[in-house]
mmCIF file of C-alpha atoms and ligand atoms in Angstrom:
data_model
loop_
_atom_site.group_PDB
_atom_site.id
_atom_site.type_symbol
_atom_site.label_atom_id
_atom_site.label_comp_id
_atom_site.label_asym_id
_atom_site.label_seq_id
_atom_site.Cartn_x
_atom_site.Cartn_y
_atom_site.Cartn_z
ATOM 1 C CA UNK A 1 0.013 -0.178 -0.031
ATOM 2 C CA UNK A 2 1.301 3.477 -0.937
ATOM 3 C CA UNK A 3 2.501 5.766 1.974
ATOM 4 C CA UNK A 4 3.415 8.640 -0.584
ATOM 5 C CA UNK A 5 2.700 11.918 0.845
ATOM 6 C CA UNK A 6 0.553 13.489 -1.730
ATOM 7 C CA UNK A 7 -0.031 16.873 -1.660
ATOM 8 C CA UNK A 8 -2.817 18.632 -3.318
ATOM 9 C CA UNK A 9 -1.961 22.250 -3.854
ATOM 10 C CA UNK A 10 -1.141 25.053 -6.498
ATOM 11 C CA UNK A 11 1.822 27.207 -6.642
ATOM 12 C CA UNK A 12 0.708 30.532 -5.685
ATOM 13 C CA UNK A 13 -1.197 29.363 -2.430
ATOM 14 C CA UNK A 14 -0.066 30.826 0.843
ATOM 15 C CA UNK A 15 -1.027 27.867 2.867
ATOM 16 C CA UNK A 16 0.584 25.611 0.738
ATOM 17 C CA UNK A 17 3.787 27.478 0.974
ATOM 18 C CA UNK A 18 3.333 27.029 4.696
ATOM 19 C CA UNK A 19 3.323 23.428 4.255
ATOM 20 C CA UNK A 20 5.967 23.315 1.625
ATOM 21 C CA UNK A 21 8.495 24.976 4.408
ATOM 22 C CA UNK A 22 7.410 22.245 6.869
ATOM 23 C CA UNK A 23 8.457 19.485 4.370
ATOM 24 C CA UNK A 24 12.009 21.279 3.867
ATOM 25 C CA UNK A 25 12.215 21.724 7.533
ATOM 26 C CA UNK A 26 11.621 18.127 8.104
ATOM 27 C CA UNK A 27 13.348 16.867 4.993
ATOM 28 C CA UNK A 28 10.340 15.154 3.702
ATOM 29 C CA UNK A 29 9.837 13.632 0.081
ATOM 30 C CA UNK A 30 6.576 14.417 -1.245
ATOM 31 C CA UNK A 31 4.440 14.467 -4.482
ATOM 32 C CA UNK A 32 2.644 17.741 -5.645
ATOM 33 C CA UNK A 33 -0.870 17.321 -7.404
ATOM 34 C CA UNK A 34 -1.858 20.670 -8.883
ATOM 35 C CA UNK A 35 -5.249 21.526 -8.224
ATOM 36 C CA UNK A 36 -7.464 24.473 -9.923
ATOM 37 C CA UNK A 37 -7.284 27.836 -8.420
ATOM 38 C CA UNK A 38 -11.250 28.338 -8.351
ATOM 39 C CA UNK A 39 -13.972 25.882 -8.577
ATOM 40 C CA UNK A 40 -14.908 23.456 -10.281
ATOM 41 C CA UNK A 41 -12.284 21.092 -8.589
ATOM 42 C CA UNK A 42 -13.902 17.615 -9.141
ATOM 43 C CA UNK A 43 -10.544 15.799 -8.690
ATOM 44 C CA UNK A 44 -10.139 17.349 -5.077
ATOM 45 C CA UNK A 45 -13.765 17.223 -3.991
ATOM 46 C CA UNK A 46 -14.138 13.442 -4.720
ATOM 47 C CA UNK A 47 -11.354 13.029 -2.124
ATOM 48 C CA UNK A 48 -12.583 15.485 0.490
ATOM 49 C CA UNK A 49 -16.315 14.987 0.292
ATOM 50 C CA UNK A 50 -17.033 18.709 -0.349
ATOM 51 C CA UNK A 51 -13.864 20.437 1.368
ATOM 52 C CA UNK A 52 -12.666 22.807 -1.454
ATOM 53 C CA UNK A 53 -9.684 24.572 0.087
ATOM 54 C CA UNK A 54 -6.046 24.219 -0.477
ATOM 55 C CA UNK A 55 -4.028 22.395 0.642
ATOM 56 C CA UNK A 56 -5.033 19.188 1.249
ATOM 57 C CA UNK A 57 -2.841 16.255 2.104
ATOM 58 C CA UNK A 58 -3.334 12.450 1.104
ATOM 59 C CA UNK A 59 -1.645 9.340 2.248
ATOM 60 C CA UNK A 60 -3.242 6.238 0.844
ATOM 61 C CA UNK A 61 -7.084 6.502 1.578
ATOM 62 C CA UNK A 62 -6.483 9.037 4.314
ATOM 63 C CA UNK A 63 -7.172 12.731 3.513
ATOM 64 C CA UNK A 64 -6.156 15.588 5.587
ATOM 65 C CA UNK A 65 -7.878 18.914 5.276
ATOM 66 C CA UNK A 66 -6.504 22.331 6.533
ATOM 67 C CA UNK A 67 -2.661 22.874 7.241
ATOM 68 C CA UNK A 68 -3.300 22.579 10.929
ATOM 69 C CA UNK A 69 -3.896 18.809 10.704
ATOM 70 C CA UNK A 70 -1.413 18.385 7.851
ATOM 71 C CA UNK A 71 1.403 19.489 10.361
ATOM 72 C CA UNK A 72 0.032 17.468 13.082
ATOM 73 C CA UNK A 73 0.033 14.478 11.088
ATOM 74 C CA UNK A 74 3.422 15.331 9.632
ATOM 75 C CA UNK A 75 4.617 15.505 13.270
ATOM 76 C CA UNK A 76 2.887 12.240 14.033
ATOM 77 C CA UNK A 77 4.725 10.166 11.256
ATOM 78 C CA UNK A 78 7.986 11.921 11.276
ATOM 79 C CA UNK A 79 8.735 12.090 15.125
ATOM 80 C CA UNK A 80 12.655 12.216 14.611
ATOM 81 C CA UNK A 81 12.417 15.738 12.962
ATOM 82 C CA UNK A 82 10.081 16.902 15.251
ATOM 83 C CA UNK A 83 9.559 20.806 15.113
ATOM 84 C CA UNK A 84 10.245 22.582 18.388
ATOM 85 C CA UNK A 85 6.840 24.089 18.428
ATOM 86 C CA UNK A 86 4.710 21.588 16.204
ATOM 87 C CA UNK A 87 1.641 21.135 18.413
ATOM 88 C CA UNK A 88 1.546 23.642 21.193
ATOM 89 C CA UNK A 89 2.284 27.175 21.098
ATOM 90 C CA UNK A 90 3.214 26.934 17.153
ATOM 91 C CA UNK A 91 -0.192 25.732 16.691
ATOM 92 C CA UNK A 92 -1.756 28.549 18.818
ATOM 93 C CA UNK A 93 0.296 31.141 16.892
ATOM 94 C CA UNK A 94 -1.287 29.938 13.578
ATOM 95 C CA UNK A 95 -4.496 31.370 14.410
ATOM 96 C CA UNK A 96 -2.790 34.725 14.649
ATOM 97 C CA UNK A 97 -0.810 34.380 11.284
ATOM 98 C CA UNK A 98 -3.550 32.372 9.524
ATOM 99 C CA UNK A 99 -6.413 34.606 10.705
ATOM 100 C CA UNK A 100 -5.565 38.174 11.669
ATOM 101 C CA UNK A 101 -2.053 38.746 9.635
ATOM 102 C CA UNK A 102 -3.419 36.834 6.643
ATOM 103 C CA UNK A 103 -6.828 38.869 6.420
ATOM 104 C CA UNK A 104 -4.883 42.044 6.533
ATOM 105 C CA UNK A 105 -2.470 40.729 3.917
ATOM 106 C CA UNK A 106 -5.199 39.706 1.543
ATOM 107 C CA UNK A 107 -6.859 43.151 1.857
ATOM 108 C CA UNK A 108 -3.541 44.908 0.957
ATOM 109 C CA UNK A 109 -2.737 42.411 -1.788
ATOM 110 C CA UNK A 110 -6.256 42.336 -3.591
ATOM 111 C CA UNK A 111 -6.673 46.122 -2.839
ATOM 112 C CA UNK A 112 -3.554 46.748 -4.755
ATOM 113 C CA UNK A 113 -3.567 44.453 -7.499
ATOM 114 C CA UNK A 114 -7.551 44.145 -7.756
ATOM 115 C CA UNK A 115 -8.102 45.496 -11.125
ATOM 116 C CA UNK A 116 -5.622 42.945 -12.570
ATOM 117 C CA UNK A 117 -7.872 40.180 -11.078
ATOM 118 C CA UNK A 118 -10.087 38.058 -13.231
ATOM 119 C CA UNK A 119 -13.749 38.120 -12.814
ATOM 120 C CA UNK A 120 -14.025 34.602 -12.612
ATOM 121 C CA UNK A 121 -11.387 34.646 -9.674
ATOM 122 C CA UNK A 122 -13.572 37.453 -7.940
ATOM 123 C CA UNK A 123 -16.879 35.353 -8.633
ATOM 124 C CA UNK A 124 -15.175 32.346 -7.133
ATOM 125 C CA UNK A 125 -13.983 34.093 -3.908
ATOM 126 C CA UNK A 126 -17.328 35.926 -3.369
ATOM 127 C CA UNK A 127 -18.927 32.350 -3.269
ATOM 128 C CA UNK A 128 -15.999 31.304 -0.768
ATOM 129 C CA UNK A 129 -16.452 33.875 1.699
ATOM 130 C CA UNK A 130 -19.838 35.052 1.370
ATOM 131 C CA UNK A 131 -18.881 38.546 0.871
ATOM 132 C CA UNK A 132 -18.766 40.855 -2.201
ATOM 133 C CA UNK A 133 -15.020 41.198 -3.798
ATOM 134 C CA UNK A 134 -15.191 44.831 -4.320
ATOM 135 C CA UNK A 135 -11.906 46.389 -5.580
ATOM 136 C CA UNK A 136 -12.762 49.841 -4.930
ATOM 137 C CA UNK A 137 -13.764 49.067 -1.362
ATOM 138 C CA UNK A 138 -10.651 47.047 -0.943
ATOM 139 C CA UNK A 139 -8.521 49.791 -2.238
ATOM 140 C CA UNK A 140 -10.019 52.216 0.329
ATOM 141 C CA UNK A 141 -9.096 49.744 2.839
ATOM 142 C CA UNK A 142 -5.364 49.569 1.910
ATOM 143 C CA UNK A 143 -3.934 52.530 4.192
ATOM 144 C CA UNK A 144 -5.727 51.110 7.278
ATOM 145 C CA UNK A 145 -4.660 47.566 6.742
ATOM 146 C CA UNK A 146 -1.281 48.725 6.083
ATOM 147 C CA UNK A 147 -0.808 49.998 9.589
ATOM 148 C CA UNK A 148 -2.025 46.631 10.810
ATOM 149 C CA UNK A 149 0.438 44.658 8.723
ATOM 150 C CA UNK A 150 3.114 46.894 9.811
ATOM 151 C CA UNK A 151 2.190 46.442 13.542
ATOM 152 C CA UNK A 152 2.380 42.652 13.140
ATOM 153 C CA UNK A 153 5.584 42.892 11.249
ATOM 154 C CA UNK A 154 6.999 44.985 14.184
ATOM 155 C CA UNK A 155 6.124 42.193 16.512
ATOM 156 C CA UNK A 156 7.970 39.604 14.295
ATOM 157 C CA UNK A 157 10.942 42.116 14.281
ATOM 158 C CA UNK A 158 11.142 42.646 18.176
ATOM 159 C CA UNK A 159 11.025 38.844 18.348
ATOM 160 C CA UNK A 160 14.202 38.622 16.036
ATOM 161 C CA UNK A 161 15.858 41.706 17.552
ATOM 162 C CA UNK A 162 18.539 39.632 19.816
ATOM 163 C CA UNK A 163 19.838 38.252 16.752
ATOM 164 C CA UNK A 164 18.242 34.769 16.970
ATOM 165 C CA UNK A 165 18.173 33.043 13.580
ATOM 166 C CA UNK A 166 14.372 32.106 13.884
ATOM 167 C CA UNK A 167 11.616 33.282 15.678
ATOM 168 C CA UNK A 168 11.930 30.648 18.627
ATOM 169 C CA UNK A 169 15.540 30.255 18.643
ATOM 170 C CA UNK A 170 18.078 28.265 16.689
ATOM 171 C CA UNK A 171 16.043 26.004 14.867
ATOM 172 C CA UNK A 172 13.194 26.640 12.430
ATOM 173 C CA UNK A 173 9.737 25.788 13.287
ATOM 174 C CA UNK A 174 5.993 25.831 12.760
ATOM 175 C CA UNK A 175 5.874 29.757 13.803
ATOM 176 C CA UNK A 176 8.652 30.477 11.115
ATOM 177 C CA UNK A 177 6.534 28.781 8.467
ATOM 178 C CA UNK A 178 3.345 30.250 9.579
ATOM 179 C CA UNK A 179 4.759 33.770 9.758
ATOM 180 C CA UNK A 180 7.026 33.346 6.418
ATOM 181 C CA UNK A 181 4.117 32.406 4.049
ATOM 182 C CA UNK A 182 2.376 35.680 4.819
ATOM 183 C CA UNK A 183 5.444 37.549 3.514
ATOM 184 C CA UNK A 184 6.098 35.247 0.696
ATOM 185 C CA UNK A 185 2.460 35.561 -0.692
ATOM 186 C CA UNK A 186 2.500 39.365 -0.314
ATOM 187 C CA UNK A 187 5.654 39.565 -2.428
ATOM 188 C CA UNK A 188 4.631 36.916 -4.885
ATOM 189 C CA UNK A 189 1.215 38.133 -5.540
ATOM 190 C CA UNK A 190 2.192 41.736 -5.749
ATOM 191 C CA UNK A 191 5.988 42.141 -6.810
ATOM 192 C CA UNK A 192 5.577 45.670 -7.003
ATOM 193 C CA UNK A 193 4.232 45.902 -3.398
ATOM 194 C CA UNK A 194 6.358 48.883 -2.216
ATOM 195 C CA UNK A 195 8.370 49.248 0.697
ATOM 196 C CA UNK A 196 6.197 47.617 3.529
ATOM 197 C CA UNK A 197 9.180 45.294 4.656
ATOM 198 C CA UNK A 198 12.044 47.571 3.945
ATOM 199 C CA UNK A 199 12.364 48.836 7.544
ATOM 200 C CA UNK A 200 12.133 45.490 9.371
ATOM 201 C CA UNK A 201 15.962 44.512 8.731
ATOM 202 C CA UNK A 202 15.932 41.601 11.062
ATOM 203 C CA UNK A 203 12.694 40.297 9.285
ATOM 204 C CA UNK A 204 14.218 40.517 6.007
ATOM 205 C CA UNK A 205 17.335 38.596 6.858
ATOM 206 C CA UNK A 206 15.222 35.992 8.527
ATOM 207 C CA UNK A 207 12.779 35.767 5.420
ATOM 208 C CA UNK A 208 15.949 34.640 3.544
ATOM 209 C CA UNK A 209 17.007 32.178 5.997
ATOM 210 C CA UNK A 210 13.500 30.657 5.952
ATOM 211 C CA UNK A 211 13.176 30.971 2.005
ATOM 212 C CA UNK A 212 16.894 28.879 1.954
ATOM 213 C CA UNK A 213 15.334 26.084 3.969
ATOM 214 C CA UNK A 214 13.561 24.937 0.629
ATOM 215 C CA UNK A 215 10.617 22.473 0.094
ATOM 216 C CA UNK A 216 12.255 19.319 0.922
ATOM 217 C CA UNK A 217 12.230 16.708 -2.151
ATOM 218 C CA UNK A 218 9.329 17.366 -4.484
ATOM 219 C CA UNK A 219 8.011 15.178 -7.043
ATOM 220 C CA UNK A 220 4.945 15.644 -9.453
ATOM 221 C CA UNK A 221 1.792 13.491 -9.537
ATOM 222 C CA UNK A 222 -1.448 13.722 -11.712
ATOM 223 C CA UNK A 223 -4.756 14.038 -9.942
ATOM 224 C CA UNK A 224 -5.687 10.473 -11.806
ATOM 225 C CA UNK A 225 -2.569 8.706 -10.227
ATOM 226 C CA UNK A 226 -3.563 10.483 -6.526
ATOM 227 C CA UNK A 227 -7.108 9.058 -7.228
ATOM 228 C CA UNK A 228 -6.027 5.506 -8.208
ATOM 229 C CA UNK A 229 -3.882 5.433 -5.016
ATOM 230 C CA UNK A 230 -6.895 6.244 -2.830
ATOM 231 C CA UNK A 231 -8.955 3.749 -4.548
ATOM 232 C CA UNK A 232 -6.453 1.026 -4.169
ATOM 233 C CA UNK A 233 -5.656 1.766 -0.591
ATOM 234 C CA UNK A 234 -7.643 1.226 3.027
ATOM 235 C CA UNK A 235 -7.328 3.880 5.529
ATOM 236 C CA UNK A 236 -4.979 3.386 8.437
ATOM 237 C CA UNK A 237 -7.466 5.083 10.914
ATOM 238 C CA UNK A 238 -9.205 3.130 13.687
ATOM 239 C CA UNK A 239 -12.210 3.718 15.595
ATOM 240 C CA UNK A 240 -11.555 5.403 19.058
ATOM 241 C CA UNK A 241 -14.127 6.868 21.446
ATOM 242 C CA UNK A 242 -12.995 10.014 23.273
ATOM 243 C CA UNK A 243 -14.256 9.899 27.041
ATOM 244 C CA UNK A 244 -14.124 13.628 27.275
ATOM 245 C CA UNK A 245 -16.113 14.667 24.191
ATOM 246 C CA UNK A 246 -18.120 17.185 25.303
ATOM 247 C CA UNK A 247 -21.319 16.439 23.248
ATOM 248 C CA UNK A 248 -21.245 12.955 23.242
ATOM 249 C CA UNK A 249 -19.767 12.218 20.132
ATOM 250 C CA UNK A 250 -19.247 8.447 19.406
ATOM 251 C CA UNK A 251 -17.695 6.442 16.506
ATOM 252 C CA UNK A 252 -20.476 5.266 14.338
ATOM 253 C CA UNK A 253 -22.593 8.477 14.463
ATOM 254 C CA UNK A 254 -23.385 10.350 11.324
ATOM 255 C CA UNK A 255 -21.827 13.972 11.529
ATOM 256 C CA UNK A 256 -21.104 16.961 9.155
ATOM 257 C CA UNK A 257 -17.910 18.889 9.698
ATOM 258 C CA UNK A 258 -17.470 22.385 8.576
ATOM 259 C CA UNK A 259 -14.859 25.206 8.641
ATOM 260 C CA UNK A 260 -16.115 28.104 10.925
ATOM 261 C CA UNK A 261 -14.524 31.039 8.923
ATOM 262 C CA UNK A 262 -14.859 30.733 4.832
ATOM 263 C CA UNK A 263 -15.561 27.620 2.566
ATOM 264 C CA UNK A 264 -18.085 26.414 4.964
ATOM 265 C CA UNK A 265 -19.183 23.741 3.007
ATOM 266 C CA UNK A 266 -20.306 20.871 5.229
ATOM 267 C CA UNK A 267 -18.751 17.361 4.687
ATOM 268 C CA UNK A 268 -20.816 14.433 5.958
ATOM 269 C CA UNK A 269 -19.496 11.071 7.071
ATOM 270 C CA UNK A 270 -19.447 8.755 9.691
ATOM 271 C CA UNK A 271 -17.302 9.387 12.497
ATOM 272 C CA UNK A 272 -14.218 7.155 13.031
ATOM 273 C CA UNK A 273 -12.323 9.069 16.012
ATOM 274 C CA UNK A 274 -12.518 12.298 17.661
ATOM 275 C CA UNK A 275 -10.429 14.167 20.261
ATOM 276 C CA UNK A 276 -9.808 17.918 21.388
ATOM 277 C CA UNK A 277 -7.274 18.192 18.229
ATOM 278 C CA UNK A 278 -8.786 16.019 15.656
ATOM 279 C CA UNK A 279 -11.847 14.537 14.189
ATOM 280 C CA UNK A 280 -11.835 11.767 11.564
ATOM 281 C CA UNK A 281 -14.618 10.794 9.253
ATOM 282 C CA UNK A 282 -15.415 7.567 6.966
ATOM 283 C CA UNK A 283 -17.138 8.250 3.487
ATOM 284 C CA UNK A 284 -17.241 7.014 0.253
ATOM 285 C CA UNK A 285 -17.442 8.105 -3.255
ATOM 286 C CA UNK A 286 -17.623 6.135 -6.737
ATOM 287 C CA UNK A 287 -14.496 7.569 -8.132
ATOM 288 C CA UNK A 288 -12.250 6.835 -4.752
ATOM 289 C CA UNK A 289 -13.882 4.163 -2.994
ATOM 290 C CA UNK A 290 -13.874 4.498 1.005
ATOM 291 C CA UNK A 291 -11.738 7.196 2.459
ATOM 292 C CA UNK A 292 -11.197 8.844 6.067
ATOM 293 C CA UNK A 293 -11.114 12.301 6.029
ATOM 294 C CA UNK A 294 -9.405 14.233 8.998
ATOM 295 C CA UNK A 295 -9.958 17.693 10.040
ATOM 296 C CA UNK A 296 -8.507 19.780 12.990
ATOM 297 C CA UNK A 297 -11.215 20.557 15.785
ATOM 298 C CA UNK A 298 -9.881 24.255 16.362
ATOM 299 C CA UNK A 299 -11.576 26.337 13.871
ATOM 300 C CA UNK A 300 -14.224 23.651 12.680
ATOM 301 C CA UNK A 301 -17.729 22.880 13.743
ATOM 302 C CA UNK A 302 -19.273 19.389 14.055
ATOM 303 C CA UNK A 303 -23.025 19.125 13.521
ATOM 304 C CA UNK A 304 -25.351 15.873 13.734
ATOM 305 C CA UNK A 305 -25.142 14.267 10.248
HETATM 306 N N1 GSH B 401 -7.501 27.162 7.409
HETATM 307 C C1 GSH B 401 -7.117 26.695 6.045
HETATM 308 C C2 GSH B 401 -7.086 27.700 4.986
HETATM 309 C C3 GSH B 401 -6.764 27.220 3.595
HETATM 310 C C4 GSH B 401 -7.102 28.453 2.436
HETATM 311 O O1 GSH B 401 -7.618 29.339 3.004
HETATM 312 N N2 GSH B 401 -6.522 28.174 1.517
HETATM 313 C C5 GSH B 401 -6.689 29.055 0.297
HETATM 314 C C6 GSH B 401 -5.596 28.946 -0.485
HETATM 315 S S1 GSH B 401 -3.887 29.062 0.087
HETATM 316 C C7 GSH B 401 -7.888 28.689 -0.414
HETATM 317 O O2 GSH B 401 -8.289 27.489 -0.387
HETATM 318 N N3 GSH B 401 -8.566 29.384 -1.193
HETATM 319 C C8 GSH B 401 -9.718 29.106 -1.903
HETATM 320 C C9 GSH B 401 -9.474 28.028 -2.992
HETATM 321 O O3 GSH B 401 -8.069 28.002 -3.458
HETATM 322 O O4 GSH B 401 -10.156 27.528 -3.631
HETATM 323 C C10 GSH B 401 -5.892 26.066 6.186
HETATM 324 O O5 GSH B 401 -5.181 26.120 7.035
HETATM 325 O O6 GSH B 401 -5.390 24.999 5.227
#
């Protein structure tokens, strides 16, 4: 059975860059499956049951939705290269980088390049967020959001002020990957973005160090091959009841899982296991057979199926 790390992604995806850097830090060999930037994504949602966001990791018939659970699973499978902050504060700081910093970043980036963005992309992101993608309004918000972004960058600059190589010390970790992808995306999506980063000298030196970590060993894979691997494989997840579940969730129950922010499409399945950090549900699809789809608990809602 295949235990290849299959990574459904696209190049300009910020959250994919976060995980690609984790692959680099941990020295992981992985297979990139490129997925579309906008819907429809038939070769992704057949695996996830409706989750459309990127990235998604697949190992055989186990599907991991959201960078949070992807990093957690990589930490579980590759303990000899454990990150200094893989599951504790690094995961908590992800809520700062992935929500607060990322939203300011997106507002600045699309407020600045909005007129060059395709109509089809705007319509897609309106459906994703439930909010209008109004480039004039975004443009007006840029000055205020620049102040926010500058304030967040100043926090990174202070953290690095004692000359440390990475945010938590000598070794790079999840906090570095999470902070870095925001800067990477701002530069990649808007190369003429001006001088926002110029006054942050320690951040710039650190950015270079993180970039130089690279992405581990990357191979390419087609969507057809990824789907065939899922179809041939059997999930390695096993049923486990959590006695501390606050609302009585048990293996075998029909549930729906959905993100609490954007891309809130509910994914229906039968509960396999749950804990404070993860929930796994079993589902099947004609093209991929039976798979187990894994989500983090923080930032996801579980509803009766
Ligand atoms: N909380 C998710 C956020 C993922 C996310 O927002 N991904 C963006 C791309 S980087 C996305 O899916 N955008 C819509 C799309 O690609 O269809 C995670 O950590 O993986």
